[in-house]
Structure formats: C-alpha cells, structure tokens
XYZ file of C-alpha atoms in Angstrom:
466
model
C -36.344 57.934 -135.395
C -38.287 56.267 -133.212
C -40.452 52.459 -134.642
C -41.714 53.133 -137.699
C -45.773 53.652 -137.324
C -47.892 50.260 -137.474
C -51.512 49.673 -139.597
C -53.850 50.501 -137.307
C -55.412 47.155 -136.266
C -54.329 46.016 -133.056
C -55.304 41.902 -132.937
C -56.166 41.708 -136.564
C -59.174 43.361 -136.821
C -59.948 46.775 -139.154
C -59.599 49.563 -137.561
C -60.562 52.810 -139.224
C -57.820 55.906 -140.173
C -59.115 59.137 -139.109
C -57.625 62.580 -140.251
C -56.828 64.984 -137.261
C -56.119 68.496 -136.769
C -54.081 69.799 -134.419
C -53.721 73.685 -133.795
C -51.008 74.514 -131.705
C -47.019 73.091 -132.043
C -46.060 72.850 -128.661
C -45.200 70.197 -126.804
C -48.491 69.115 -126.740
C -49.264 69.520 -130.332
C -46.355 67.618 -131.617
C -46.556 65.074 -128.772
C -50.064 64.375 -129.784
C -49.262 64.619 -133.434
C -46.455 61.523 -132.845
C -49.216 59.509 -130.748
C -52.228 59.667 -133.118
C -49.435 58.980 -136.040
C -47.855 55.897 -134.421
C -51.101 53.669 -134.336
C -51.695 54.773 -138.671
C -53.833 58.097 -138.228
C -52.926 60.931 -140.741
C -52.156 63.898 -138.769
C -51.939 67.966 -139.608
C -50.542 70.203 -137.568
C -51.213 74.296 -137.451
C -48.823 76.448 -135.917
C -49.396 80.162 -135.019
C -45.807 81.247 -135.328
C -43.383 81.215 -138.748
C -41.384 79.007 -137.103
C -41.817 76.612 -134.048
C -39.813 78.003 -130.639
C -40.412 77.098 -127.142
C -39.898 79.919 -124.555
C -37.129 79.650 -121.958
C -34.136 77.219 -121.682
C -34.142 74.372 -119.113
C -36.984 71.468 -118.570
C -37.018 68.547 -116.477
C -38.711 65.606 -117.613
C -39.353 63.216 -114.930
C -39.930 59.746 -115.483
C -43.977 59.653 -116.272
C -42.063 61.733 -119.348
C -39.290 59.644 -120.028
C -40.926 56.616 -119.769
C -43.692 57.295 -122.226
C -40.898 58.585 -124.590
C -38.973 55.513 -124.228
C -41.985 53.455 -124.576
C -42.353 56.244 -128.272
C -38.536 54.445 -128.673
C -37.835 57.972 -128.396
C -35.012 57.655 -124.891
C -31.857 56.836 -126.416
C -32.070 60.082 -129.149
C -33.088 62.088 -126.252
C -30.838 60.737 -123.683
C -27.406 62.615 -125.993
C -29.129 65.832 -125.877
C -30.403 65.360 -121.826
C -28.349 64.965 -119.024
C -29.686 62.849 -115.571
C -28.913 64.751 -112.399
C -27.276 62.544 -109.369
C -29.609 64.464 -107.061
C -31.751 66.976 -106.169
C -30.738 69.121 -103.238
C -33.214 71.422 -101.242
C -31.647 74.188 -99.055
C -32.302 77.991 -96.934
C -32.941 80.518 -99.102
C -30.612 82.514 -96.239
C -28.033 79.988 -95.059
C -27.860 77.673 -98.243
C -27.379 74.485 -95.873
C -28.454 71.729 -96.913
C -32.051 70.757 -96.252
C -33.076 67.471 -97.733
C -31.332 65.345 -100.822
C -32.741 62.809 -103.206
C -30.606 60.911 -104.801
C -32.106 60.904 -108.702
C -29.280 57.928 -110.779
C -29.308 55.051 -109.912
C -33.050 55.130 -107.615
C -35.254 56.353 -110.808
C -34.616 54.631 -113.506
C -34.448 51.289 -110.911
C -37.554 52.176 -109.354
C -39.662 53.672 -111.861
C -37.821 52.192 -114.959
C -37.111 54.936 -116.212
C -34.766 58.251 -115.628
C -35.481 61.705 -114.529
C -33.472 64.257 -117.184
C -33.087 67.710 -117.735
C -32.769 69.010 -121.851
C -33.024 72.702 -122.966
C -36.016 73.545 -123.670
C -35.339 73.716 -127.456
C -33.435 70.749 -128.082
C -36.458 68.580 -126.599
C -39.104 70.490 -129.329
C -36.297 70.276 -131.992
C -36.528 66.006 -131.772
C -40.349 65.885 -130.889
C -40.276 67.565 -134.622
C -38.023 65.429 -136.714
C -39.617 62.400 -135.085
C -43.075 63.941 -136.728
C -41.958 64.627 -139.027
C -40.322 60.982 -139.756
C -43.634 59.649 -138.917
C -45.279 61.650 -141.808
C -47.568 64.457 -139.683
C -47.940 67.708 -141.509
C -46.358 70.778 -139.717
C -47.381 74.425 -140.955
C -46.460 77.064 -139.823
C -47.399 80.413 -139.889
C -51.026 79.307 -139.825
C -53.007 81.937 -137.042
C -56.344 80.084 -136.716
C -59.152 82.692 -136.445
C -62.364 80.565 -136.695
C -63.535 77.034 -135.942
C -66.642 75.248 -137.005
C -67.103 72.476 -134.974
C -69.890 70.700 -136.718
C -68.421 70.414 -139.597
C -64.681 70.152 -137.938
C -62.845 73.106 -140.214
C -60.631 75.655 -139.127
C -59.842 79.075 -140.817
C -56.785 80.983 -140.349
C -56.244 84.839 -140.962
C -55.088 84.624 -144.303
C -58.182 82.568 -145.177
C -56.976 79.092 -145.898
C -59.542 76.541 -144.943
C -58.383 73.013 -142.899
C -61.270 69.970 -142.449
C -60.308 66.318 -140.240
C -62.666 63.896 -138.352
C -60.968 65.009 -135.138
C -59.447 69.031 -133.718
C -57.243 69.116 -130.803
C -56.686 72.425 -129.368
C -53.322 72.197 -127.938
C -52.371 76.123 -128.393
C -51.481 76.998 -124.678
C -52.658 78.906 -122.320
C -53.550 81.656 -123.504
C -55.792 79.297 -126.107
C -58.094 80.512 -129.167
C -59.416 77.258 -128.992
C -60.294 77.172 -125.416
C -61.945 80.689 -126.267
C -63.718 79.514 -129.074
C -65.442 76.825 -127.245
C -66.330 78.162 -124.141
C -67.329 81.246 -126.653
C -66.131 84.072 -124.297
C -63.034 85.640 -124.750
C -60.447 84.002 -122.232
C -57.426 85.852 -121.181
C -55.261 84.969 -118.683
C -54.599 86.750 -115.787
C -51.221 87.037 -113.705
C -51.539 84.760 -110.503
C -48.941 86.898 -108.279
C -45.743 84.960 -109.598
C -43.185 86.774 -111.478
C -40.126 83.902 -113.148
C -37.112 84.983 -113.837
C -34.840 83.274 -115.881
C -31.281 83.184 -117.075
C -28.161 81.374 -118.475
C -24.417 81.443 -117.083
C -22.029 79.832 -118.871
C -21.152 76.315 -117.242
C -17.169 76.435 -117.418
C -17.566 79.906 -115.935
C -19.302 78.402 -113.054
C -17.269 75.754 -112.706
C -14.644 78.697 -113.191
C -15.328 79.928 -109.452
C -15.080 77.800 -106.356
C -18.412 79.167 -104.606
C -20.610 77.809 -108.212
C -18.689 74.632 -108.806
C -20.734 72.668 -106.860
C -23.563 73.407 -108.779
C -22.759 71.862 -111.878
C -20.108 69.163 -110.629
C -21.836 66.362 -110.140
C -24.637 67.283 -111.894
C -27.607 67.789 -109.725
C -30.530 70.453 -109.742
C -30.601 72.723 -105.985
C -33.805 74.310 -105.081
C -33.618 76.971 -102.552
C -36.692 77.881 -100.583
C -37.598 81.246 -99.122
C -40.656 83.017 -98.969
C -43.581 83.486 -101.636
C -40.180 82.587 -103.624
C -37.455 80.076 -104.871
C -34.888 79.267 -107.084
C -34.051 76.447 -109.131
C -30.761 75.731 -110.812
C -29.391 73.149 -113.181
C -26.598 72.800 -115.596
C -27.789 71.927 -119.072
C -24.051 70.190 -120.274
C -25.737 69.577 -124.382
C -25.358 73.445 -124.635
C -23.108 74.410 -122.255
C -24.908 76.525 -120.098
C -26.103 76.538 -116.255
C -30.138 77.277 -116.290
C -31.177 79.588 -113.560
C -34.964 80.304 -112.906
C -36.260 82.642 -109.752
C -39.887 82.802 -108.326
C -40.759 85.562 -106.293
C -44.489 87.091 -105.196
C -46.011 90.106 -106.892
C -49.330 92.214 -106.972
C -50.310 93.450 -110.041
C -52.572 90.654 -111.227
C -53.325 93.004 -114.578
C -49.832 92.356 -116.006
C -50.392 89.348 -119.142
C -47.294 90.525 -120.455
C -46.430 86.546 -121.938
C -43.798 87.244 -123.681
C -40.557 87.871 -121.763
C -39.206 91.007 -120.868
C -35.774 92.248 -119.989
C -35.411 92.287 -116.395
C -32.961 95.205 -114.913
C -29.856 92.425 -113.410
C -29.483 95.258 -110.095
C -32.746 95.237 -108.897
C -32.937 91.588 -109.372
C -29.949 91.175 -107.566
C -31.747 93.681 -105.010
C -34.918 91.408 -104.768
C -32.492 88.415 -103.274
C -29.705 90.160 -101.581
C -30.477 88.657 -98.294
C -30.007 85.340 -100.104
C -27.566 82.273 -99.700
C -23.907 83.818 -100.860
C -23.470 81.122 -102.758
C -26.901 82.221 -105.059
C -25.749 86.384 -104.952
C -22.637 84.648 -106.780
C -24.876 83.251 -109.507
C -26.630 86.855 -110.133
C -23.684 88.109 -110.046
C -22.165 86.419 -112.589
C -25.213 87.119 -115.006
C -24.694 88.812 -118.251
C -29.116 89.245 -118.659
C -32.206 88.329 -117.607
C -35.949 87.849 -118.703
C -38.242 88.029 -116.704
C -42.263 87.516 -117.386
C -45.729 86.741 -114.916
C -46.465 83.363 -114.300
C -49.776 83.351 -115.555
C -53.598 81.515 -114.570
C -56.252 80.793 -117.419
C -59.437 80.412 -116.422
C -60.566 76.841 -115.264
C -62.636 74.889 -116.954
C -63.950 71.360 -116.710
C -65.226 72.136 -120.522
C -62.556 70.512 -122.987
C -65.449 68.934 -125.652
C -67.939 70.240 -127.880
C -71.191 68.612 -127.945
C -70.916 67.491 -131.833
C -68.113 65.049 -130.423
C -65.595 66.423 -132.583
C -63.410 68.762 -130.660
C -61.042 68.674 -127.412
C -58.273 69.950 -125.696
C -55.499 69.358 -124.025
C -52.191 70.591 -122.371
C -52.290 73.776 -120.923
C -54.754 75.141 -123.267
C -57.270 72.749 -120.701
C -55.615 72.335 -117.973
C -52.412 74.273 -116.557
C -50.698 73.690 -112.991
C -47.717 75.157 -110.751
C -44.152 73.872 -111.221
C -43.726 72.623 -108.043
C -44.062 69.183 -109.245
C -42.955 69.311 -112.733
C -45.402 68.424 -114.450
C -46.803 71.013 -116.571
C -45.080 69.768 -119.551
C -45.434 66.146 -118.753
C -49.131 65.896 -118.489
C -49.256 67.754 -121.885
C -47.326 64.418 -123.334
C -49.159 61.711 -120.870
C -52.529 63.883 -122.694
C -50.996 62.850 -125.981
C -49.890 59.148 -125.362
C -53.547 58.433 -123.852
C -55.329 59.931 -126.856
C -52.728 57.823 -129.048
C -53.379 54.968 -127.158
C -57.731 55.182 -127.189
C -57.542 55.826 -130.799
C -55.986 53.235 -131.352
C -58.567 50.836 -130.546
C -61.511 52.281 -132.699
C -63.106 50.891 -135.179
C -66.388 52.990 -136.379
C -66.403 56.300 -136.808
C -69.126 57.060 -134.241
C -67.139 56.504 -131.243
C -64.963 59.363 -131.839
C -66.634 61.566 -129.159
C -67.084 58.494 -126.909
C -63.032 58.661 -126.736
C -63.146 61.600 -126.255
C -65.292 61.636 -123.481
C -63.324 58.437 -122.348
C -59.943 60.718 -122.536
C -61.902 64.065 -120.613
C -63.167 61.470 -117.593
C -59.547 60.203 -117.266
C -57.457 62.953 -117.686
C -59.668 65.474 -115.287
C -59.029 63.290 -112.707
C -55.313 63.071 -112.340
C -54.540 66.914 -113.813
C -56.765 68.005 -110.865
C -54.961 65.902 -108.432
C -51.563 66.549 -109.623
C -52.186 70.504 -109.857
C -53.790 70.196 -106.421
C -50.153 68.758 -105.143
C -48.553 71.006 -107.390
C -50.006 74.208 -105.379
C -49.758 72.468 -101.902
C -46.124 71.390 -102.302
C -45.769 75.037 -103.748
C -47.098 77.025 -100.875
C -45.257 74.908 -98.599
C -41.702 75.647 -99.981
C -42.308 79.169 -99.966
C -43.262 79.575 -96.301
C -42.807 82.868 -94.402
C -40.405 82.712 -92.248
C -41.793 81.721 -88.906
C -43.278 78.480 -87.150
C -44.568 76.884 -90.215
C -41.289 77.244 -91.776
C -39.014 76.158 -89.422
C -40.975 72.991 -88.584
C -41.118 72.337 -92.263
C -37.101 72.723 -91.911
C -36.871 70.414 -88.934
C -38.890 68.025 -90.681
C -36.622 67.515 -93.912
C -33.678 67.580 -91.674
C -34.802 65.125 -89.711
C -34.901 62.626 -93.249
C -38.403 60.482 -92.238
C -39.862 60.787 -95.070
C -44.008 60.438 -94.692
C -46.872 60.890 -96.908
C -47.158 64.939 -97.701
C -43.273 64.604 -96.849
C -41.830 68.522 -97.961
C -39.715 66.757 -100.149
C -41.597 65.365 -102.799
C -38.540 63.634 -104.592
C -38.539 61.244 -101.098
C -42.339 60.866 -101.075
C -42.657 58.144 -101.570
C -46.008 57.271 -101.982
C -46.469 60.043 -104.807
C -43.750 59.282 -106.725
C -45.301 55.419 -107.069
C -48.796 57.023 -107.980
C -47.132 59.882 -110.181
C -44.279 58.111 -112.003
C -45.883 54.189 -112.067
C -48.594 55.241 -114.174
C -49.006 53.367 -116.841
C -50.736 55.013 -119.542
C -51.196 51.872 -121.921
C -53.067 50.340 -119.306
C -55.030 52.887 -118.218
C -56.167 52.577 -122.515
C -56.910 48.904 -122.101
C -58.655 48.969 -118.536
C -60.849 52.102 -119.868
C -61.351 50.330 -123.315
C -62.409 46.911 -121.344
C -65.063 49.090 -119.573
C -66.541 51.140 -122.349
C -66.729 47.651 -124.706
C -68.948 46.120 -121.660
C -71.016 49.500 -121.388
C -70.348 50.774 -118.193
C -68.723 53.941 -119.059
C -71.201 56.690 -118.479
C -71.943 59.338 -121.004
C -71.099 57.727 -124.263
C -72.970 56.510 -126.557
C -71.812 52.075 -126.726
C -70.372 49.795 -128.635
C -73.620 48.468 -130.599
C -74.865 51.831 -132.090
C -73.578 52.155 -135.698
C -72.002 54.683 -137.888
C -75.968 55.043 -139.248
C -77.782 54.971 -136.271
C -75.285 57.694 -134.674
C -75.500 60.134 -137.478
C -79.407 60.114 -137.751
C -78.779 60.563 -133.935
C -77.996 63.517 -133.590
C -79.398 64.978 -137.125
C -80.677 68.271 -136.232
C -78.995 69.610 -133.815
C -77.921 72.250 -134.087
C -74.452 73.899 -134.142
C -72.383 77.329 -135.413
C -69.118 78.412 -135.290
C -67.280 80.536 -133.473
C -65.757 83.483 -134.921
C -63.556 85.233 -132.392
C -61.160 88.846 -133.664
C-alpha cells in the first residue's frame, strides 16, 4: 500500500476535512477516492454493479499516468503486475513492413520520470481498490443511484438508500446518470461509426509459432495501420496472455450496445483477410472474440452544478478516441488534480471555487488531447492512396517533426503530454486564486457566513431520471 494519509494541514495551517460522495467505481472514481483520502478527506464511493469490474483486457499506462502512481507510492506495487514494453512498432496493414519504431525502454523513464507500461485492466483496478480500502475509502456496491439533489448534496439509490456529503463527484462513465441529471435530459451515447473487437491468445501459444513469437518477445506494442481500421497487440506476461484489439468501421449509428458481445470469428477473419499474414495467423489462434461499438456521448462543457457542490470527471465529463492511449489516464489526471486542489481548502465556501478552478484547468487540457487523438486516428486510418503513401514515406524516413504520424517520436507532443505536473499546476492555480485573479470564483476574502447569505434563496431542485 502507498503512504498513509497525511493530515489535510499543509504548511501547518488549519485546513478542513470534507465529506465526498463519488458515484461510479471505475478507474476515475476509485483514483479520485485515493487522491482525496490521501489528503485526509472522508470518501464514500457508490458502485452500481454488485462487484467492481473493468471491461476488456489490457490497458496502456503512459508516463503521465505512471508518474502520478509513482507520486502516490503505487508504482512499486503496480510494476510486478505490469510490464514495460521495450518499443512501439508501426506496421503496414497489408505487408506487415515496419514503418516506424519508438524505443520506450529506457527512453520514457529517462526523459519523463516514469515508464510506459501495459497491464490487465482487472489487475489495475484491483490494485487501486486495495489502496483505496487501505486509505479508508468506503466502497459500496449494488448502489444504483436514481436521484440526485444537487442543492442538499444528497443522492438516493434504487433501493431507497440516502447518502449525503459536502461534495458529489460524478464518475459513472460514458452512460452517465450523473451527466444526464446535471443536463436535465436523457443522454444515451451513440455509436461513433467504429466497432472494437478484442481477444487474447495465450503467450505460450504465441511463442510456439515462429511467425507470432516476435509479437511477445521481447515485450513490445505493435500497431497495424489500415484503411479506416487499426490493430494493436501487446503481451500481458503477468496474466500469460497476449491482448489484441481491432477497430474497424461500422455504418450503424443506432447500435449502442455497451457490453461486449461474442463475434463470429470467421466473419472477423474475413474482414481482415487482406491484412498482414502475421496478423491473420494471430486471428487463426483466436478461440473467442468479443466486440462492442465505440460510443460517443454528447459533448458538454457543463461539468459543475450552480449549487457549487457537484462535478463530473472521467468519461462522464470527457471522452476521446484511443489513439493516444489517454482515455483512462485523463481520468486519473482528473483525480490527482482534485486531490491537490482540495488539499488547500480552508473554508467550506471555497468548494465551489475549487470546482470552478478544476473545471477550467481540465477542460482546456482534455479538449486539446482529445483533438490531437482524433487527428492521429485519422492519419493512422487513411484509405489506400496518396495520403497513405505520404504518411508511410514520412514514417520510413524517420525525421520526426511536430505533428509526425508516429506520436511516440514527436518530442514536442510527448513533452507537453508526459511532462505535465499536476502538483505544479495546482500550486500555480492556487496562487492565482489567492491573488483574486481566477475569473468566476467568489474569492478568498469571503467568509462562509457571507457566502451562505449570498446564495440563500436561490432555487434548486432534484432531478429524477427513471
């Protein structure tokens, strides 16, 4: 377990201890619980399902994520469960020719202070849950929230349980009840035109075939770039399986099945029949393939409620394509920033200000990352033709520039993405706030009593979405 929680008293000053209610037990919710509990706050987390689960198999943990875990004292716990791929290889979808290679070990840790790792999602979440429990976070399952009163900071579950707190954090993912409640309307995600297929093959089976063994030894990430499609493959040694994810276009926009469904293996093999023989060999080794649509939730810049006691984080607030492997990482950055900002609070009326500061900082960064991830996805998935040939030429020449098709060799992008320091961001933001320079905040000179007087009489009501 990481370091024990420290009193929420930076620099010897008296800071307050708040009660937080987190809705959603995925990576965003659990890491938010960890970040806040580490600074001495009381945290209760409500998960709708009867147990904590993470869909899928593998997840990549880039340096800006592993650095946060390192700061929390968790990297040494994560490392035995994960592996650090030595390189990322980009290949032609048809021939399998190597187009570009990025060295990850030791480059990532030497340049950005933390490694690029891969891990099974279940192992990642289990490790985080153990840390949260050790910090005293209340982890409650089977709590399906059906009503939120933003003014009283209370929620009710389907079985009529009531929970209240000083702050509510909505971290319930793409199909967010919290977001729908905040916006006051149903908000069902729709298919963005892509299907994702995922399967695993035992590592020992991959090693037993001469044409697939190179995909797992030495450890690496392999990406095939094809027309409107791409494939990512990497080994998960702790689980003894190789994780393969295939993305292809799908014209249906009304297909919003969120849970994985079994795919027809022969259909998948046919779809990728013109791809690299090595990939086709991997598909021949598949016993079961699951698929689901890549969803797009309604984009919104409304993350907070006027009551000043509620915030959306993670996929409930922002979503992005997977091409920069930043989806989960941005959720964890959300959590880390919440922890750092709420470590500084001295008055209850500052809760609203902290949420405003958090929203302003995070919306700017996640919007920029999401835009870049989408751009990279378009480049990776060029149809055969002049744009694809020019992309491949640039990759083969290996003369990286800003906007280079291989983002892991784009030094300007990586510096901006991976050298981001949450603690420094929070310090600079708080300094501006204390000077009265943060637009949209009430300020540091207002007392709790004056604040309550200012907001008294403002009409609020609960939103109940069935």
